[in-house]
Amino acid sequence: IGPVQAQVSYNGGTSDVANAANVLESPSVTEVLYDIAIGANVLTIFGNMFKTGSPFGSNVLSVAFNQAGVTFNVVLSNNTMAVCTIIGGDNMVTSSPLTAIVTNNGGDSGDGVQVATVVNAPVVTTPIPLVQIPLSSSVVTISGQYIDNGRMIPGTKPRVTLKQGSSSHTCTLVSFTPSSVVCNPQPSTLVNGTLQAQITANGASSTFADVFTVINNPVLCVDTTA
């Protein structure tokens, strides 16, 4: 590892000794067991020697994954991480390790290293009949599947979006389990009618599904005839 010098002799003449290359460590990939859901469109991988520069002015970083029918493009990188966009994420195979090989400056990281576990995208369950909630609801519970398998990237959590017609807003997360989320709707955003919900987790979102019927607030009636 270090500079390589060269001297060229031709037709009886000899050049000066000059630096011809710089031998670098091969890139390495850090093993990660966190989940990524089918349909995700971004993945960050970690390692070392991803971006080291080159005496020839080029530093092309490429990443090869083990998922057929899926394209990963490096859009941002530094020496220890690479952010890849995912095209065709719906074609990823669930319950399988996603492995990566990084190539940089002519060297690669060797055998594929696991960088995520592919899981199903979250699903919102539609109750039958729809649960009725009043306009003033401040807490709602939404049931579903594949929300959290216990391997969510640290610092991340599910996101809930509520929708009525063309209007949507974030429902502030309170808690979650593998099969449900509890959240606070934004004040004064609910109107009478069907309320839909979408859950985003592990990089992918569910489709919007009907979950509640919003009704008027209860009215206290006082009997004044007694």
PDB file of N, CA, C and O in Angstrom, residues 36-37 40-45 61-75 82-93 97-101 115-116 118:
ATOM      1  N   ILE A  36     -35.229  -3.752   5.169  1.00  0.00           N
ATOM      2  CA  ILE A  36     -35.656  -2.861   4.092  1.00  0.00           C
ATOM      3  C   ILE A  36     -36.867  -3.514   3.441  1.00  0.00           C
ATOM      4  O   ILE A  36     -36.881  -4.728   3.210  1.00  0.00           O
ATOM      5  N   ALA A  37     -37.908  -2.718   3.205  1.00  0.00           N
ATOM      6  CA  ALA A  37     -39.163  -3.284   2.710  1.00  0.00           C
ATOM      7  C   ALA A  37     -39.202  -3.298   1.183  1.00  0.00           C
ATOM      8  O   ALA A  37     -38.591  -2.458   0.510  1.00  0.00           O
ATOM      9  N   ALA A  40     -39.043  -0.149  -1.354  1.00  0.00           N
ATOM     10  CA  ALA A  40     -38.205   0.962  -0.894  1.00  0.00           C
ATOM     11  C   ALA A  40     -37.442   1.545  -2.076  1.00  0.00           C
ATOM     12  O   ALA A  40     -37.102   0.843  -3.031  1.00  0.00           O
ATOM     13  N   ASN A  41     -37.148   2.839  -2.018  1.00  0.00           N
ATOM     14  CA  ASN A  41     -36.450   3.473  -3.139  1.00  0.00           C
ATOM     15  C   ASN A  41     -35.095   4.065  -2.787  1.00  0.00           C
ATOM     16  O   ASN A  41     -34.429   4.631  -3.645  1.00  0.00           O
ATOM     17  N   VAL A  42     -34.665   3.905  -1.531  1.00  0.00           N
ATOM     18  CA  VAL A  42     -33.346   4.399  -1.123  1.00  0.00           C
ATOM     19  C   VAL A  42     -32.734   3.412  -0.129  1.00  0.00           C
ATOM     20  O   VAL A  42     -33.424   2.870   0.734  1.00  0.00           O
ATOM     21  N   LEU A  43     -31.435   3.181  -0.258  1.00  0.00           N
ATOM     22  CA  LEU A  43     -30.708   2.337   0.679  1.00  0.00           C
ATOM     23  C   LEU A  43     -29.340   2.955   0.926  1.00  0.00           C
ATOM     24  O   LEU A  43     -28.660   3.365  -0.015  1.00  0.00           O
ATOM     25  N   THR A  44     -28.937   3.014   2.192  1.00  0.00           N
ATOM     26  CA  THR A  44     -27.596   3.488   2.547  1.00  0.00           C
ATOM     27  C   THR A  44     -26.783   2.306   3.044  1.00  0.00           C
ATOM     28  O   THR A  44     -27.232   1.554   3.909  1.00  0.00           O
ATOM     29  N   ILE A  45     -25.594   2.122   2.472  1.00  0.00           N
ATOM     30  CA  ILE A  45     -24.702   1.072   2.929  1.00  0.00           C
ATOM     31  C   ILE A  45     -23.462   1.715   3.546  1.00  0.00           C
ATOM     32  O   ILE A  45     -23.112   2.856   3.232  1.00  0.00           O
ATOM     33  N   LEU A  61     -17.299   4.745  -8.113  1.00  0.00           N
ATOM     34  CA  LEU A  61     -17.768   3.790  -7.114  1.00  0.00           C
ATOM     35  C   LEU A  61     -18.980   3.056  -7.670  1.00  0.00           C
ATOM     36  O   LEU A  61     -19.930   3.686  -8.131  1.00  0.00           O
ATOM     37  N   SER A  62     -18.954   1.749  -7.645  1.00  0.00           N
ATOM     38  CA  SER A  62     -20.111   0.976  -8.075  1.00  0.00           C
ATOM     39  C   SER A  62     -20.437  -0.056  -7.016  1.00  0.00           C
ATOM     40  O   SER A  62     -19.560  -0.523  -6.281  1.00  0.00           O
ATOM     41  N   VAL A  63     -21.724  -0.404  -6.940  1.00  0.00           N
ATOM     42  CA  VAL A  63     -22.188  -1.369  -5.952  1.00  0.00           C
ATOM     43  C   VAL A  63     -23.030  -2.424  -6.655  1.00  0.00           C
ATOM     44  O   VAL A  63     -23.955  -2.090  -7.405  1.00  0.00           O
ATOM     45  N   ALA A  64     -22.714  -3.674  -6.452  1.00  0.00           N
ATOM     46  CA  ALA A  64     -23.476  -4.781  -7.034  1.00  0.00           C
ATOM     47  C   ALA A  64     -24.235  -5.498  -5.933  1.00  0.00           C
ATOM     48  O   ALA A  64     -23.653  -5.839  -4.892  1.00  0.00           O
ATOM     49  N   PHE A  65     -25.523  -5.717  -6.160  1.00  0.00           N
ATOM     50  CA  PHE A  65     -26.373  -6.387  -5.180  1.00  0.00           C
ATOM     51  C   PHE A  65     -26.848  -7.722  -5.740  1.00  0.00           C
ATOM     52  O   PHE A  65     -26.729  -8.001  -6.932  1.00  0.00           O
ATOM     53  N   ASN A  66     -27.424  -8.539  -4.874  1.00  0.00           N
ATOM     54  CA  ASN A  66     -27.817  -9.899  -5.250  1.00  0.00           C
ATOM     55  C   ASN A  66     -29.305 -10.016  -5.552  1.00  0.00           C
ATOM     56  O   ASN A  66     -29.878 -11.092  -5.402  1.00  0.00           O
ATOM     57  N   GLN A  67     -29.946  -8.929  -5.970  1.00  0.00           N
ATOM     58  CA  GLN A  67     -31.387  -8.973  -6.263  1.00  0.00           C
ATOM     59  C   GLN A  67     -31.611  -8.788  -7.764  1.00  0.00           C
ATOM     60  O   GLN A  67     -31.335  -7.711  -8.308  1.00  0.00           O
ATOM     61  N   ALA A  68     -32.092  -9.827  -8.423  1.00  0.00           N
ATOM     62  CA  ALA A  68     -32.346  -9.752  -9.861  1.00  0.00           C
ATOM     63  C   ALA A  68     -33.529  -8.838 -10.137  1.00  0.00           C
ATOM     64  O   ALA A  68     -34.487  -8.770  -9.364  1.00  0.00           O
ATOM     65  N   GLY A  69     -33.470  -8.118 -11.249  1.00  0.00           N
ATOM     66  CA  GLY A  69     -34.563  -7.252 -11.640  1.00  0.00           C
ATOM     67  C   GLY A  69     -34.626  -5.944 -10.879  1.00  0.00           C
ATOM     68  O   GLY A  69     -35.606  -5.214 -10.973  1.00  0.00           O
ATOM     69  N   VAL A  70     -33.579  -5.648 -10.100  1.00  0.00           N
ATOM     70  CA  VAL A  70     -33.540  -4.423  -9.308  1.00  0.00           C
ATOM     71  C   VAL A  70     -32.258  -3.677  -9.654  1.00  0.00           C
ATOM     72  O   VAL A  70     -31.182  -4.274  -9.723  1.00  0.00           O
ATOM     73  N   THR A  71     -32.368  -2.367  -9.884  1.00  0.00           N
ATOM     74  CA  THR A  71     -31.205  -1.539 -10.206  1.00  0.00           C
ATOM     75  C   THR A  71     -30.904  -0.606  -9.041  1.00  0.00           C
ATOM     76  O   THR A  71     -31.801   0.060  -8.522  1.00  0.00           O
ATOM     77  N   PHE A  72     -29.642  -0.565  -8.639  1.00  0.00           N
ATOM     78  CA  PHE A  72     -29.189   0.311  -7.564  1.00  0.00           C
ATOM     79  C   PHE A  72     -28.177   1.302  -8.154  1.00  0.00           C
ATOM     80  O   PHE A  72     -27.182   0.878  -8.752  1.00  0.00           O
ATOM     81  N   ASN A  73     -28.430   2.583  -7.983  1.00  0.00           N
ATOM     82  CA  ASN A  73     -27.529   3.615  -8.493  1.00  0.00           C
ATOM     83  C   ASN A  73     -26.962   4.431  -7.346  1.00  0.00           C
ATOM     84  O   ASN A  73     -27.717   4.945  -6.511  1.00  0.00           O
ATOM     85  N   VAL A  74     -25.643   4.557  -7.300  1.00  0.00           N
ATOM     86  CA  VAL A  74     -25.003   5.364  -6.264  1.00  0.00           C
ATOM     87  C   VAL A  74     -25.205   6.840  -6.601  1.00  0.00           C
ATOM     88  O   VAL A  74     -24.829   7.304  -7.674  1.00  0.00           O
ATOM     89  N   VAL A  75     -25.823   7.580  -5.677  1.00  0.00           N
ATOM     90  CA  VAL A  75     -26.085   8.995  -5.915  1.00  0.00           C
ATOM     91  C   VAL A  75     -25.287   9.894  -4.980  1.00  0.00           C
ATOM     92  O   VAL A  75     -25.147  11.101  -5.234  1.00  0.00           O
ATOM     93  N   ALA A  82     -22.372   4.938   1.252  1.00  0.00           N
ATOM     94  CA  ALA A  82     -22.881   5.195  -0.088  1.00  0.00           C
ATOM     95  C   ALA A  82     -24.397   5.151  -0.061  1.00  0.00           C
ATOM     96  O   ALA A  82     -24.977   4.217   0.493  1.00  0.00           O
ATOM     97  N   VAL A  83     -25.027   6.169  -0.627  1.00  0.00           N
ATOM     98  CA  VAL A  83     -26.481   6.230  -0.729  1.00  0.00           C
ATOM     99  C   VAL A  83     -26.880   5.790  -2.136  1.00  0.00           C
ATOM    100  O   VAL A  83     -26.390   6.351  -3.126  1.00  0.00           O
ATOM    101  N   CYS A  84     -27.737   4.793  -2.213  1.00  0.00           N
ATOM    102  CA  CYS A  84     -28.150   4.239  -3.498  1.00  0.00           C
ATOM    103  C   CYS A  84     -29.654   4.426  -3.697  1.00  0.00           C
ATOM    104  O   CYS A  84     -30.432   4.151  -2.782  1.00  0.00           O
ATOM    105  N   THR A  85     -30.045   4.877  -4.879  1.00  0.00           N
ATOM    106  CA  THR A  85     -31.463   4.846  -5.227  1.00  0.00           C
ATOM    107  C   THR A  85     -31.789   3.457  -5.774  1.00  0.00           C
ATOM    108  O   THR A  85     -30.933   2.782  -6.353  1.00  0.00           O
ATOM    109  N   ILE A  86     -33.024   3.038  -5.557  1.00  0.00           N
ATOM    110  CA  ILE A  86     -33.456   1.706  -5.961  1.00  0.00           C
ATOM    111  C   ILE A  86     -34.523   1.832  -7.034  1.00  0.00           C
ATOM    112  O   ILE A  86     -35.545   2.490  -6.832  1.00  0.00           O
ATOM    113  N   ILE A  87     -34.289   1.213  -8.164  1.00  0.00           N
ATOM    114  CA  ILE A  87     -35.274   1.164  -9.253  1.00  0.00           C
ATOM    115  C   ILE A  87     -35.750  -0.282  -9.369  1.00  0.00           C
ATOM    116  O   ILE A  87     -34.941  -1.199  -9.536  1.00  0.00           O
ATOM    117  N   GLY A  88     -37.057  -0.473  -9.280  1.00  0.00           N
ATOM    118  CA  GLY A  88     -37.597  -1.831  -9.328  1.00  0.00           C
ATOM    119  C   GLY A  88     -37.612  -2.502  -7.975  1.00  0.00           C
ATOM    120  O   GLY A  88     -37.543  -3.732  -7.877  1.00  0.00           O
ATOM    121  N   GLY A  89     -37.730  -1.689  -6.909  1.00  0.00           N
ATOM    122  CA  GLY A  89     -37.732  -2.256  -5.559  1.00  0.00           C
ATOM    123  C   GLY A  89     -38.864  -3.228  -5.298  1.00  0.00           C
ATOM    124  O   GLY A  89     -38.769  -4.064  -4.390  1.00  0.00           O
ATOM    125  N   ASP A  90     -39.935  -3.137  -6.086  1.00  0.00           N
ATOM    126  CA  ASP A  90     -41.046  -4.080  -5.924  1.00  0.00           C
ATOM    127  C   ASP A  90     -40.650  -5.507  -6.321  1.00  0.00           C
ATOM    128  O   ASP A  90     -41.373  -6.465  -6.027  1.00  0.00           O
ATOM    129  N   ASN A  91     -39.515  -5.642  -7.013  1.00  0.00           N
ATOM    130  CA  ASN A  91     -39.067  -6.977  -7.439  1.00  0.00           C
ATOM    131  C   ASN A  91     -38.172  -7.656  -6.417  1.00  0.00           C
ATOM    132  O   ASN A  91     -37.761  -8.803  -6.632  1.00  0.00           O
ATOM    133  N   MET A  92     -37.862  -6.985  -5.319  1.00  0.00           N
ATOM    134  CA  MET A  92     -36.997  -7.602  -4.320  1.00  0.00           C
ATOM    135  C   MET A  92     -37.688  -8.805  -3.685  1.00  0.00           C
ATOM    136  O   MET A  92     -38.912  -8.832  -3.548  1.00  0.00           O
ATOM    137  N   VAL A  93     -36.895  -9.785  -3.300  1.00  0.00           N
ATOM    138  CA  VAL A  93     -37.409 -11.026  -2.724  1.00  0.00           C
ATOM    139  C   VAL A  93     -37.374 -10.921  -1.210  1.00  0.00           C
ATOM    140  O   VAL A  93     -36.340 -10.592  -0.615  1.00  0.00           O
ATOM    141  N   PRO A  97     -31.452 -12.183   2.670  1.00  0.00           N
ATOM    142  CA  PRO A  97     -30.470 -11.124   2.907  1.00  0.00           C
ATOM    143  C   PRO A  97     -30.136 -10.381   1.620  1.00  0.00           C
ATOM    144  O   PRO A  97     -29.981 -10.999   0.563  1.00  0.00           O
ATOM    145  N   LEU A  98     -30.065  -9.087   1.718  1.00  0.00           N
ATOM    146  CA  LEU A  98     -29.615  -8.265   0.602  1.00  0.00           C
ATOM    147  C   LEU A  98     -28.120  -8.055   0.775  1.00  0.00           C
ATOM    148  O   LEU A  98     -27.672  -7.516   1.788  1.00  0.00           O
ATOM    149  N   THR A  99     -27.326  -8.528  -0.174  1.00  0.00           N
ATOM    150  CA  THR A  99     -25.874  -8.426  -0.064  1.00  0.00           C
ATOM    151  C   THR A  99     -25.329  -7.451  -1.097  1.00  0.00           C
ATOM    152  O   THR A  99     -25.945  -7.214  -2.131  1.00  0.00           O
ATOM    153  N   ALA A 100     -24.154  -6.901  -0.794  1.00  0.00           N
ATOM    154  CA  ALA A 100     -23.552  -5.902  -1.677  1.00  0.00           C
ATOM    155  C   ALA A 100     -22.060  -6.148  -1.814  1.00  0.00           C
ATOM    156  O   ALA A 100     -21.392  -6.606  -0.878  1.00  0.00           O
ATOM    157  N   ILE A 101     -21.541  -5.835  -3.004  1.00  0.00           N
ATOM    158  CA  ILE A 101     -20.107  -5.817  -3.279  1.00  0.00           C
ATOM    159  C   ILE A 101     -19.771  -4.433  -3.818  1.00  0.00           C
ATOM    160  O   ILE A 101     -20.382  -3.974  -4.784  1.00  0.00           O
ATOM    161  N   VAL A 115     -26.268  -6.278   3.756  1.00  0.00           N
ATOM    162  CA  VAL A 115     -26.465  -4.869   4.094  1.00  0.00           C
ATOM    163  C   VAL A 115     -27.903  -4.584   4.516  1.00  0.00           C
ATOM    164  O   VAL A 115     -28.217  -3.468   4.932  1.00  0.00           O
ATOM    165  N   ALA A 116     -28.787  -5.554   4.415  1.00  0.00           N
ATOM    166  CA  ALA A 116     -30.175  -5.406   4.863  1.00  0.00           C
ATOM    167  C   ALA A 116     -30.872  -6.752   4.725  1.00  0.00           C
ATOM    168  O   ALA A 116     -30.374  -7.663   4.064  1.00  0.00           O
ATOM    169  N   VAL A 118     -34.564  -8.141   3.425  1.00  0.00           N
ATOM    170  CA  VAL A 118     -35.751  -7.718   2.681  1.00  0.00           C
ATOM    171  C   VAL A 118     -37.007  -8.268   3.355  1.00  0.00           C
ATOM    172  O   VAL A 118     -37.104  -9.483   3.610  1.00  0.00           O
TER     173      VAL A 118
END
